[in-house]
GROMACS .gro file of C-alpha atoms in nm:
model
  241
    1MET     CA    1   2.209   0.691  -1.282
    2ARG     CA    2   1.959   0.930  -1.493
    3THR     CA    3   1.592   0.939  -1.478
    4PHE     CA    4   1.352   1.070  -1.721
    5ALA     CA    5   0.983   1.134  -1.762
    6ILE     CA    6   0.875   0.982  -2.076
    7LEU     CA    7   0.544   1.104  -2.231
    8ALA     CA    8   0.312   0.792  -2.294
    9VAL     CA    9   0.159   0.968  -2.574
   10ALA     CA   10   0.457   1.015  -2.765
   11ILE     CA   11   0.599   0.638  -2.707
   12ALA     CA   12   0.254   0.549  -2.841
   13SER     CA   13   0.355   0.622  -3.198
   14LEU     CA   14   0.624   0.387  -3.197
   15ALA     CA   15   0.373   0.091  -3.090
   16GLY     CA   16   0.089   0.205  -3.259
   17CYS     CA   17   0.205   0.094  -3.643
   18ALA     CA   18   0.446  -0.201  -3.545
   19SER     CA   19   0.417  -0.520  -3.643
   20GLY     CA   20   0.615  -0.751  -3.426
   21PRO     CA   21   0.898  -0.611  -3.180
   22PRO     CA   22   0.909  -0.230  -3.310
   23ARG     CA   23   1.145  -0.078  -3.510
   24PRO     CA   24   1.123   0.286  -3.518
   25GLY     CA   25   1.140   0.481  -3.824
   26LYS     CA   26   1.357   0.775  -3.882
   27ALA     CA   27   1.125   1.012  -3.726
   28GLU     CA   28   1.043   0.825  -3.433
   29ILE     CA   29   1.439   0.788  -3.363
   30GLN     CA   30   1.481   1.189  -3.383
   31ARG     CA   31   1.183   1.210  -3.162
   32ILE     CA   32   1.331   0.959  -2.888
   33ASP     CA   33   1.688   1.133  -2.925
   34ARG     CA   34   1.536   1.461  -2.862
   35MET     CA   35   1.312   1.358  -2.553
   36LEU     CA   36   1.649   1.168  -2.450
   37SER     CA   37   1.917   1.370  -2.550
   38ASN     CA   38   2.113   1.377  -2.165
   39ALA     CA   39   2.055   0.985  -2.185
   40PRO     CA   40   2.412   0.805  -2.151
   41GLY     CA   41   2.511   0.524  -2.371
   42LYS     CA   42   2.278   0.328  -2.611
   43ALA     CA   43   1.982   0.341  -2.340
   44GLN     CA   44   1.675   0.432  -2.510
   45PRO     CA   45   1.354   0.333  -2.216
   46SER     CA   46   1.114   0.489  -2.509
   47VAL     CA   47   1.203   0.200  -2.720
   48VAL     CA   48   1.164  -0.069  -2.424
   49VAL     CA   49   0.795   0.063  -2.360
   50ALA     CA   50   0.722   0.087  -2.729
   51ALA     CA   51   0.811  -0.300  -2.709
   52GLU     CA   52   0.585  -0.353  -2.423
   53MET     CA   53   0.296  -0.192  -2.557
   54ALA     CA   54   0.333  -0.358  -2.919
   55PHE     CA   55   0.353  -0.686  -2.704
   56ALA     CA   56   0.002  -0.576  -2.525
   57ARG     CA   57  -0.138  -0.540  -2.872
   58SER     CA   58  -0.041  -0.851  -2.980
   59VAL     CA   59  -0.192  -1.035  -2.698
   60ARG     CA   60  -0.544  -0.854  -2.809
   61GLU     CA   61  -0.512  -0.884  -3.162
   62ASP     CA   62  -0.333  -1.236  -3.198
   63GLY     CA   63  -0.371  -1.405  -2.918
   64THR     CA   64  -0.136  -1.531  -2.619
   65ALA     CA   65   0.006  -1.795  -2.805
   66ASP     CA   66   0.146  -1.590  -3.106
   67ALA     CA   67   0.229  -1.309  -2.912
   68ARG     CA   68   0.444  -1.523  -2.711
   69ARG     CA   69   0.610  -1.642  -3.013
   70GLU     CA   70   0.666  -1.332  -3.158
   71PHE     CA   71   0.827  -1.152  -2.847
   72ALA     CA   72   0.929  -1.411  -2.592
   73ALA     CA   73   1.336  -1.457  -2.632
   74MET     CA   74   1.478  -1.804  -2.657
   75GLY     CA   75   1.480  -1.967  -2.352
   76ALA     CA   76   1.241  -1.740  -2.173
   77SER     CA   77   1.068  -1.848  -1.826
   78GLU     CA   78   0.720  -1.936  -1.815
   79PRO     CA   79   0.475  -1.649  -1.729
   80SER     CA   80   0.341  -1.687  -1.370
   81MET     CA   81   0.002  -1.651  -1.499
   82ALA     CA   82  -0.220  -1.622  -1.861
   83LEU     CA   83  -0.039  -1.303  -2.041
   84ALA     CA   84  -0.231  -1.006  -1.988
   85SER     CA   85  -0.459  -0.796  -2.254
   86VAL     CA   86  -0.326  -0.451  -2.148
   87TYR     CA   87  -0.002  -0.367  -1.987
   88ASP     CA   88   0.014   0.002  -1.814
   89THR     CA   89   0.415   0.061  -1.800
   90LYS     CA   90   0.505   0.282  -1.498
   91THR     CA   91   0.887   0.249  -1.443
   92VAL     CA   92   1.167   0.111  -1.672
   93TRP     CA   93   1.526   0.025  -1.585
   94ILE     CA   94   1.786   0.016  -1.815
   95SER     CA   95   2.127  -0.069  -1.886
   96CYS     CA   96   2.374   0.200  -1.981
   97ASP     CA   97   2.461  -0.014  -2.329
   98GLY     CA   98   2.107  -0.086  -2.341
   99THR     CA   99   2.106  -0.468  -2.357
  100LEU     CA  100   1.914  -0.539  -2.056
  101ALA     CA  101   1.602  -0.365  -1.917
  102ILE     CA  102   1.306  -0.439  -1.676
  103THR     CA  103   0.963  -0.283  -1.674
  104ARG     CA  104   0.722  -0.246  -1.385
  105GLY     CA  105   0.373  -0.138  -1.411
  106GLN     CA  106   0.019  -0.242  -1.373
  107PHE     CA  107  -0.177  -0.482  -1.610
  108GLU     CA  108  -0.537  -0.632  -1.675
  109THR     CA  109  -0.728  -0.919  -1.824
  110PRO     CA  110  -1.057  -0.947  -2.003
  111GLN     CA  111  -1.110  -1.168  -1.726
  112GLY     CA  112  -1.120  -0.896  -1.495
  113GLU     CA  113  -0.788  -0.993  -1.321
  114ALA     CA  114  -0.526  -0.704  -1.250
  115GLY     CA  115  -0.288  -0.627  -1.071
  116THR     CA  116   0.129  -0.561  -1.106
  117TYR     CA  117   0.422  -0.718  -1.345
  118VAL     CA  118   0.749  -0.735  -1.393
  119THR     CA  119   0.906  -0.791  -1.748
  120THR     CA  120   1.264  -0.842  -1.781
  121TRP     CA  121   1.387  -0.761  -2.191
  122GLN     CA  122   1.675  -0.840  -2.350
  123TRP     CA  123   1.821  -0.656  -2.679
  124GLN     CA  124   1.824  -0.899  -2.978
  125THR     CA  125   2.101  -0.922  -3.255
  126ASP     CA  126   1.772  -0.833  -3.478
  127ARG     CA  127   1.809  -0.514  -3.297
  128SER     CA  128   1.467  -0.551  -3.128
  129TYR     CA  129   1.367  -0.634  -2.779
  130ARG     CA  130   1.216  -0.943  -2.651
  131TRP     CA  131   1.139  -1.044  -2.305
  132ILE     CA  132   1.299  -1.330  -2.126
  133ALA     CA  133   1.083  -1.314  -1.783
  134HIS     CA  134   0.769  -1.219  -1.693
  135ASP     CA  135   0.596  -1.233  -1.374
  136MET     CA  136   0.239  -1.084  -1.277
  137ILE     CA  137   0.052  -1.090  -0.927
  138ARG     CA  138  -0.289  -1.035  -0.872
  139ASP     CA  139  -0.433  -0.714  -0.636
  140ALA     CA  140  -0.772  -0.747  -0.500
  141ALA     CA  141  -0.773  -0.350  -0.486
  142ALA     CA  142  -0.691  -0.288  -0.803
  143GLU     CA  143  -0.937  -0.555  -0.927
  144ARG     CA  144  -1.238  -0.404  -0.727
  145ARG     CA  145  -1.144  -0.065  -0.917
  146LEU     CA  146  -1.104  -0.253  -1.253
  147VAL     CA  147  -1.489  -0.394  -1.217
  148ALA     CA  148  -1.625  -0.045  -1.121
  149ALA     CA  149  -1.455   0.111  -1.388
  150ARG     CA  150  -1.629  -0.131  -1.652
  151ASP     CA  151  -1.959  -0.128  -1.460
  152ALA     CA  152  -1.941   0.264  -1.526
  153ASP     CA  153  -1.853   0.228  -1.888
  154PRO     CA  154  -1.844  -0.128  -2.049
  155ASP     CA  155  -1.730  -0.045  -2.355
  156ASP     CA  156  -1.400   0.106  -2.177
  157GLY     CA  157  -1.178  -0.154  -2.159
  158ALA     CA  158  -0.844   0.020  -2.118
  159ILE     CA  159  -0.691   0.127  -1.755
  160VAL     CA  160  -0.834   0.488  -1.658
  161VAL     CA  161  -0.522   0.718  -1.638
  162GLU     CA  162  -0.613   1.047  -1.496
  163GLY     CA  163  -0.442   1.338  -1.665
  164THR     CA  164  -0.118   1.292  -1.879
  165PRO     CA  165   0.028   0.941  -1.845
  166THR     CA  166   0.395   0.929  -1.787
  167VAL     CA  167   0.633   0.653  -1.760
  168GLU     CA  168   0.950   0.689  -1.544
  169GLY     CA  169   1.262   0.595  -1.733
  170ILE     CA  170   1.588   0.514  -1.501
  171VAL     CA  171   1.912   0.467  -1.680
  172SER     CA  172   2.193   0.302  -1.482
  173GLU     CA  173   2.506   0.473  -1.429
  174CYS     CA  174   2.792   0.416  -1.712
  175ILE     CA  175   3.115   0.276  -1.604
  176PRO     CA  176   3.413   0.132  -1.807
  177SER     CA  177   3.404  -0.228  -1.927
  178THR     CA  178   3.443  -0.423  -1.603
  179GLU     CA  179   3.241  -0.599  -1.364
  180GLY     CA  180   3.119  -0.307  -1.167
  181PRO     CA  181   3.163  -0.243  -0.818
  182VAL     CA  182   3.153  -0.552  -0.583
  183LEU     CA  183   2.818  -0.717  -0.526
  184ASN     CA  184   2.637  -0.671  -0.162
  185PRO     CA  185   2.572  -0.993  -0.004
  186ALA     CA  186   2.229  -0.990  -0.139
  187MET     CA  187   2.330  -0.959  -0.487
  188GLN     CA  188   2.645  -1.252  -0.388
  189SER     CA  189   2.341  -1.507  -0.273
  190GLY     CA  190   2.166  -1.450  -0.613
  191ALA     CA  191   2.435  -1.418  -0.876
  192SER     CA  192   2.495  -1.790  -0.903
  193ARG     CA  193   2.122  -1.922  -0.939
  194LYS     CA  194   1.998  -1.993  -1.311
  195GLY     CA  195   1.763  -1.710  -1.322
  196ALA     CA  196   2.079  -1.455  -1.295
  197MET     CA  197   2.098  -1.253  -1.584
  198THR     CA  198   2.336  -0.927  -1.623
  199SER     CA  199   2.375  -0.678  -1.902
  200SER     CA  200   2.667  -0.689  -2.116
  201ASP     CA  201   2.806  -0.376  -1.969
  202TYR     CA  202   2.745  -0.483  -1.600
  203THR     CA  203   2.544  -0.211  -1.506
  204LEU     CA  204   2.185  -0.411  -1.449
  205ARG     CA  205   2.155  -0.714  -1.258
  206THR     CA  206   1.854  -0.910  -1.238
  207TYR     CA  207   1.766  -1.230  -0.994
  208CYS     CA  208   1.525  -1.513  -0.966
  209ASP     CA  209   1.487  -1.751  -0.662
  210GLU     CA  210   1.216  -2.014  -0.595
  211ALA     CA  211   1.109  -2.172  -0.285
  212ASP     CA  212   0.783  -2.303  -0.132
  213GLY     CA  213   0.604  -2.222  -0.431
  214VAL     CA  214   0.671  -1.862  -0.474
  215ARG     CA  215   0.926  -1.704  -0.768
  216THR     CA  216   1.085  -1.394  -0.667
  217GLN     CA  217   1.231  -1.121  -0.886
  218THR     CA  218   1.503  -0.894  -0.787
  219ALA     CA  219   1.655  -0.625  -0.994
  220TRP     CA  220   1.947  -0.417  -0.907
  221TYR     CA  221   2.099  -0.084  -1.100
  222LEU     CA  222   2.404   0.098  -1.070
  223GLU     CA  223   2.338   0.442  -0.922
  224ASN     CA  224   2.681   0.648  -0.791
  225ALA     CA  225   2.904   0.366  -0.820
  226GLN     CA  226   2.696   0.179  -0.606
  227TRP     CA  227   2.447  -0.121  -0.643
  228THR     CA  228   2.052   0.009  -0.551
  229GLN     CA  229   1.773  -0.206  -0.551
  230ALA     CA  230   1.528  -0.127  -0.833
  231LEU     CA  231   1.219  -0.390  -0.706
  232GLU     CA  232   1.145  -0.678  -0.571
  233LEU     CA  233   0.830  -0.920  -0.663
  234ALA     CA  234   0.719  -1.226  -0.469
  235VAL     CA  235   0.482  -1.419  -0.715
  236PRO     CA  236   0.309  -1.761  -0.603
  237THR     CA  237   0.306  -1.988  -0.868
  238ASP     CA  238   0.468  -2.333  -0.966
  239GLU     CA  239   0.693  -2.241  -1.241
  240ARG     CA  240   1.024  -2.239  -1.179
  241CYS     CA  241   1.285  -1.985  -1.290
   0.00000   0.00000   0.00000
């Protein structure tokens, strides 16, 4: 596993002029290559974040229906709440081969809702990322901060970030083309559920569980030949995995 601090201002150039799922040009690809020169395999966390930024822009400019049609993969689960207009990516986990990625960060809606989101992205045959699962949970403290920020500057609708914004990019350890290390008990219990997803190289896995009106997303990545839990997000919702 390797971790990279990705400057969001560099990623913004990828998403700023994209229409639909971003396809970086030669100059942008070279910039990513320099930024992630030590990234193993085909993993490019910057491209995932660029897709997420383009998705948020599409929600704002085109509406939720068009944004979902453009960025949701076939068979994607229903989001746990209405799509947000701002996504501030904090961390992206990506498989060594780049076929599966998971992002986590903060969201905002025009209605003043704010909180934490988790999105699972799949690499498509058209060489773009589309999301297959998207969950959000509101946070009262984040909503109070958002209201205070908007009261202080009503014309500013964006998340306020102190200093130079960065995104933590975590790339799973690369392994030979096998099924990887033995699953631990927690992973074994989720592997057979319909919401389970695995990267093509078996280095990143995500599971979905639903019980008593709560949908829980968990994710695991490969580190030092062992499975390490990346995240767990439990969201109250009637939507199924």
